[in-house]
PDB file of C-alpha atoms in Angstrom:
ATOM      1  CA  MET A  70       2.237   9.435  27.260  1.00 34.00           C
ATOM      2  CA  ALA A  71       5.099   7.837  25.350  1.00 36.00           C
ATOM      3  CA  ILE A  72       4.786   5.297  22.563  1.00 36.00           C
ATOM      4  CA  HIS A  73       7.968   3.292  21.898  1.00 36.00           C
ATOM      5  CA  GLY A  74      10.088   6.060  23.400  1.00 38.00           C
ATOM      6  CA  ARG A  75       8.400   8.900  21.518  1.00 36.00           C
ATOM      7  CA  SER A  76       5.950  11.410  22.876  1.00 38.00           C
ATOM      8  CA  ALA A  77       2.372  10.897  21.736  1.00 40.00           C
ATOM      9  CA  ARG A  78       0.964  13.667  19.567  1.00 39.00           C
ATOM     10  CA  SER A  79      -2.039  15.599  20.804  1.00 37.00           C
ATOM     11  CA  ASP A  80      -3.538  15.829  17.315  1.00 41.00           C
ATOM     12  CA  CYS A  81      -3.759  13.375  14.454  1.00 39.00           C
ATOM     13  CA  GLU A  82      -1.972  15.347  11.770  1.00 40.00           C
ATOM     14  CA  ALA A  83       1.748  14.811  11.508  1.00 46.00           C
ATOM     15  CA  LYS A  84       4.091  17.723  10.957  1.00 51.00           C
ATOM     16  CA  THR A  85       6.339  17.422   7.931  1.00 50.00           C
ATOM     17  CA  ASP A  86       9.699  19.072   7.501  1.00 56.00           C
ATOM     18  CA  PRO A  87       9.200  21.204   4.351  1.00 57.00           C
ATOM     19  CA  ALA A  88      12.680  20.215   3.161  1.00 58.00           C
ATOM     20  CA  LEU A  89      11.521  16.578   2.987  1.00 53.00           C
ATOM     21  CA  ALA A  90       8.230  17.240   1.211  1.00 55.00           C
ATOM     22  CA  ASP A  91       7.630  17.215  -2.505  1.00 57.00           C
ATOM     23  CA  PRO A  92       6.327  20.730  -3.287  1.00 60.00           C
ATOM     24  CA  SER A  93       4.127  19.372  -6.092  1.00 62.00           C
ATOM     25  CA  LEU A  94       2.059  17.524  -3.472  1.00 56.00           C
ATOM     26  CA  GLY A  95       1.007  20.756  -1.758  1.00 58.00           C
ATOM     27  CA  SER A  96       0.939  21.482   1.949  1.00 57.00           C
ATOM     28  CA  GLY A  97      -2.589  20.334   2.829  1.00 56.00           C
ATOM     29  CA  PRO A  98      -3.566  16.933   4.215  1.00 51.00           C
ATOM     30  CA  TYR A  99      -3.639  13.999   1.851  1.00 51.00           C
ATOM     31  CA  THR A 100      -6.947  13.794   0.022  1.00 53.00           C
ATOM     32  CA  PRO A 101      -7.388  10.326  -1.451  1.00 53.00           C
ATOM     33  CA  ASP A 102      -9.802  11.410  -4.175  1.00 53.00           C
ATOM     34  CA  GLY A 103      -7.779  14.498  -5.075  1.00 53.00           C
ATOM     35  CA  PRO A 104      -9.280  17.224  -7.190  1.00 52.00           C
ATOM     36  CA  THR A 105     -10.066  14.878 -10.083  1.00 57.00           C
ATOM     37  CA  PRO A 106      -9.925  11.194  -9.134  1.00 61.00           C
ATOM     38  CA  VAL A 107      -8.810   8.842 -11.837  1.00 78.00           C
ATOM     39  CA  TRP A 108      -8.978   5.198 -10.828  1.00 85.00           C
ATOM     40  CA  VAL A 109      -7.622   2.465 -13.080  1.00 89.00           C
ATOM     41  CA  ASP A 110      -8.236  -1.259 -13.232  1.00 90.00           C
ATOM     42  CA  HIS A 111      -5.859  -3.591 -11.421  1.00 90.00           C
ATOM     43  CA  PRO A 112      -3.704  -5.199 -14.091  1.00 92.00           C
ATOM     44  CA  ALA A 113      -3.891  -8.905 -14.746  1.00 93.00           C
ATOM     45  CA  VAL A 114      -1.197 -10.594 -12.699  1.00 93.00           C
ATOM     46  CA  PRO A 115       0.835 -13.229 -14.573  1.00 96.00           C
ATOM     47  CA  PRO A 116       0.968 -16.746 -13.108  1.00 97.00           C
ATOM     48  CA  LEU A 117       3.118 -17.287 -10.053  1.00 97.00           C
ATOM     49  CA  ALA A 118       6.467 -18.980 -10.644  1.00 97.00           C
ATOM     50  CA  GLN A 119       7.086 -22.231  -8.753  1.00 97.00           C
ATOM     51  CA  GLU A 120       9.830 -20.446  -6.761  1.00 96.00           C
ATOM     52  CA  VAL A 121       7.923 -17.169  -6.112  1.00 97.00           C
ATOM     53  CA  THR A 122       8.788 -15.289  -2.901  1.00 96.00           C
ATOM     54  CA  LEU A 123       6.531 -12.880  -0.996  1.00 95.00           C
ATOM     55  CA  TYR A 124       8.137 -10.007   0.913  1.00 94.00           C
ATOM     56  CA  SER A 125       5.790  -8.249   3.336  1.00 88.00           C
ATOM     57  CA  PRO A 126       6.362  -6.108   6.425  1.00 83.00           C
ATOM     58  CA  ILE A 127       3.630  -7.946   8.325  1.00 82.00           C
ATOM     59  CA  LEU A 128       5.034 -11.457   7.905  1.00 84.00           C
ATOM     60  CA  ARG A 129       7.778 -12.832  10.150  1.00 86.00           C
ATOM     61  CA  GLU A 130       9.311 -14.820   7.329  1.00 90.00           C
ATOM     62  CA  GLU A 131       9.390 -14.672   3.560  1.00 93.00           C
ATOM     63  CA  PRO A 132       7.103 -17.402   2.225  1.00 93.00           C
ATOM     64  CA  THR A 133       8.531 -19.072  -0.854  1.00 95.00           C
ATOM     65  CA  GLY A 134       6.963 -21.410  -3.374  1.00 96.00           C
ATOM     66  CA  LYS A 135       3.737 -21.233  -5.333  1.00 96.00           C
ATOM     67  CA  ALA A 136       2.008 -23.740  -3.024  1.00 96.00           C
ATOM     68  CA  VAL A 137       2.605 -21.448  -0.017  1.00 95.00           C
ATOM     69  CA  VAL A 138       2.443 -17.951  -1.525  1.00 95.00           C
ATOM     70  CA  GLY A 139      -0.789 -18.594  -3.473  1.00 94.00           C
ATOM     71  CA  PRO A 140      -2.939 -19.307  -0.370  1.00 94.00           C
ATOM     72  CA  VAL A 141      -1.305 -16.422   1.551  1.00 91.00           C
ATOM     73  CA  LEU A 142      -2.234 -13.990  -1.251  1.00 89.00           C
ATOM     74  CA  LYS A 143      -5.764 -15.384  -1.440  1.00 90.00           C
ATOM     75  CA  ALA A 144      -6.272 -14.921   2.324  1.00 87.00           C
ATOM     76  CA  ALA A 145      -4.831 -11.380   2.176  1.00 83.00           C
ATOM     77  CA  ALA A 146      -7.103 -10.429  -0.727  1.00 81.00           C
ATOM     78  CA  GLN A 147     -10.164 -11.469   1.289  1.00 82.00           C
ATOM     79  CA  SER A 148      -9.275  -8.963   4.040  1.00 77.00           C
ATOM     80  CA  PHE A 149      -9.487  -5.948   1.722  1.00 75.00           C
ATOM     81  CA  SER A 150     -12.868  -4.627   0.658  1.00 72.00           C
ATOM     82  CA  ASP A 151     -12.652  -1.119  -0.794  1.00 75.00           C
ATOM     83  CA  LEU A 152      -9.517  -1.017  -2.925  1.00 82.00           C
ATOM     84  CA  LYS A 153      -9.039   1.655  -5.551  1.00 85.00           C
ATOM     85  CA  VAL A 154      -6.071   1.445  -7.917  1.00 90.00           C
ATOM     86  CA  ARG A 155      -4.419   4.840  -8.247  1.00 87.00           C
ATOM     87  CA  ALA A 156      -1.629   3.892 -10.677  1.00 89.00           C
ATOM     88  CA  VAL A 157       0.165   1.060 -12.420  1.00 94.00           C
ATOM     89  CA  LEU A 158       3.851   1.781 -12.955  1.00 93.00           C
ATOM     90  CA  ASP A 159       6.664   0.110 -14.876  1.00 92.00           C
ATOM     91  CA  ILE A 160       9.785  -0.844 -12.951  1.00 91.00           C
ATOM     92  CA  GLU A 161      12.800   0.846 -14.444  1.00 90.00           C
ATOM     93  CA  GLY A 162      15.591  -1.526 -15.434  1.00 91.00           C
ATOM     94  CA  GLN A 163      13.694  -4.678 -14.423  1.00 91.00           C
ATOM     95  CA  SER A 164      10.876  -6.788 -15.792  1.00 95.00           C
ATOM     96  CA  GLY A 165       7.777  -6.140 -13.685  1.00 96.00           C
ATOM     97  CA  PHE A 166       5.296  -3.539 -12.530  1.00 95.00           C
ATOM     98  CA  ALA A 167       4.056  -1.757  -9.416  1.00 94.00           C
ATOM     99  CA  VAL A 168       0.439  -1.149  -8.416  1.00 93.00           C
ATOM    100  CA  VAL A 169      -0.414   1.802  -6.139  1.00 90.00           C
ATOM    101  CA  ILE A 170      -3.659   1.210  -4.240  1.00 89.00           C
ATOM    102  CA  ASP A 171      -5.760   3.243  -1.811  1.00 84.00           C
ATOM    103  CA  GLU A 172      -7.956   1.301   0.583  1.00 82.00           C
ATOM    104  CA  TYR A 173     -10.634   3.191   2.462  1.00 74.00           C
ATOM    105  CA  VAL A 174     -10.896   2.105   6.087  1.00 70.00           C
ATOM    106  CA  ASP A 175     -13.551   3.057   8.615  1.00 67.00           C
ATOM    107  CA  GLY A 176     -15.294   5.455   6.243  1.00 63.00           C
ATOM    108  CA  GLY A 177     -12.647   8.174   6.115  1.00 64.00           C
ATOM    109  CA  HIS A 178      -9.144   6.886   6.649  1.00 71.00           C
ATOM    110  CA  VAL A 179      -6.945   5.574   3.888  1.00 75.00           C
ATOM    111  CA  GLN A 180      -4.260   2.940   3.839  1.00 80.00           C
ATOM    112  CA  GLN A 181      -2.014   3.069   0.807  1.00 83.00           C
ATOM    113  CA  LEU A 182      -0.531  -0.154  -0.537  1.00 87.00           C
ATOM    114  CA  VAL A 183       2.137  -0.617  -3.162  1.00 91.00           C
ATOM    115  CA  GLU A 184       2.418  -4.056  -4.697  1.00 93.00           C
ATOM    116  CA  ILE A 185       5.592  -4.674  -6.689  1.00 95.00           C
ATOM    117  CA  PHE A 186       5.569  -7.693  -8.985  1.00 97.00           C
ATOM    118  CA  THR A 187       8.905  -8.743 -10.500  1.00 96.00           C
ATOM    119  CA  LEU A 188       8.873 -11.188 -13.374  1.00 97.00           C
ATOM    120  CA  ASN A 189      11.287 -13.987 -14.191  1.00 96.00           C
ATOM    121  CA  ASP A 190      12.582 -14.824 -17.686  1.00 96.00           C
ATOM    122  CA  ALA A 191       9.453 -16.909 -18.372  1.00 97.00           C
ATOM    123  CA  GLY A 192       7.188 -13.902 -17.626  1.00 96.00           C
ATOM    124  CA  GLU A 193       5.950 -15.431 -14.354  1.00 97.00           C
ATOM    125  CA  VAL A 194       5.828 -13.568 -11.048  1.00 97.00           C
ATOM    126  CA  GLY A 195       9.080 -14.431  -9.276  1.00 97.00           C
ATOM    127  CA  GLY A 196       8.800 -11.915  -6.446  1.00 97.00           C
ATOM    128  CA  ILE A 197       6.100  -9.858  -4.767  1.00 96.00           C
ATOM    129  CA  ARG A 198       6.906  -6.989  -2.441  1.00 95.00           C
ATOM    130  CA  ILE A 199       4.141  -5.328  -0.457  1.00 92.00           C
ATOM    131  CA  PHE A 200       4.571  -1.921   1.145  1.00 89.00           C
ATOM    132  CA  THR A 201       1.873  -0.173   3.152  1.00 85.00           C
ATOM    133  CA  ARG A 202       1.364   3.051   5.047  1.00 78.00           C
ATOM    134  CA  PRO A 203      -1.623   4.758   6.594  1.00 71.00           C
ATOM    135  CA  TRP A 204      -2.509   8.244   5.417  1.00 65.00           C
ATOM    136  CA  LEU A 205      -3.825  10.672   7.986  1.00 61.00           C
ATOM    137  CA  VAL A 206      -7.080  11.889   6.525  1.00 54.00           C
ATOM    138  CA  PRO A 207      -9.214  14.229   8.617  1.00 52.00           C
ATOM    139  CA  PRO A 208     -12.246  12.272   9.853  1.00 47.00           C
ATOM    140  CA  PRO A 209     -15.716  13.344   8.748  1.00 48.00           C
ATOM    141  CA  SER A 210     -16.988  16.271  10.820  1.00 48.00           C
ATOM    142  CA  GLY A 211     -18.626  15.261  14.060  1.00 45.00           C
ATOM    143  CA  ARG A 212     -16.387  12.205  14.568  1.00 45.00           C
ATOM    144  CA  ALA A 213     -13.526  12.033  16.976  1.00 45.00           C
ATOM    145  CA  CYS A 214     -10.057  11.408  15.652  1.00 45.00           C
ATOM    146  CA  MET A 215      -8.598   8.005  16.489  1.00 45.00           C
ATOM    147  CA  PRO A 216      -5.579   8.168  18.826  1.00 45.00           C
ATOM    148  CA  CYS A 217      -2.327   8.469  16.920  1.00 43.00           C
TER     149      CYS A 217
END
């Protein structure tokens, strides 16, 4: 079976070219809790600027303006239930911060989100970029793997 011109995999674990992998991450499957989980609190987000823009891979357009972006963010927040903040990072050379989040889905799979908040000169959020990717986590024993 082909999906968008590519052959479907027979198993759910992707193969990674070792030359592209960070050796410090190890060669095993991603384990969201890791050997010693350290979760942090989500930082307080400064107020949205009147001209704030939201960039997201799931939206057809880039909503702009506090009156539009605010309700979009509120609706998105209601769709997530088990978020764990892995890290809060400074943005080098720019005023803002990034939040790395793991969301547990269906009891054993993880979706990782990165929220990047850039700040304007007034310290308000002028831009929000959302990136997301699923992590292939082996399902609990006894459960079938979802098709890849």
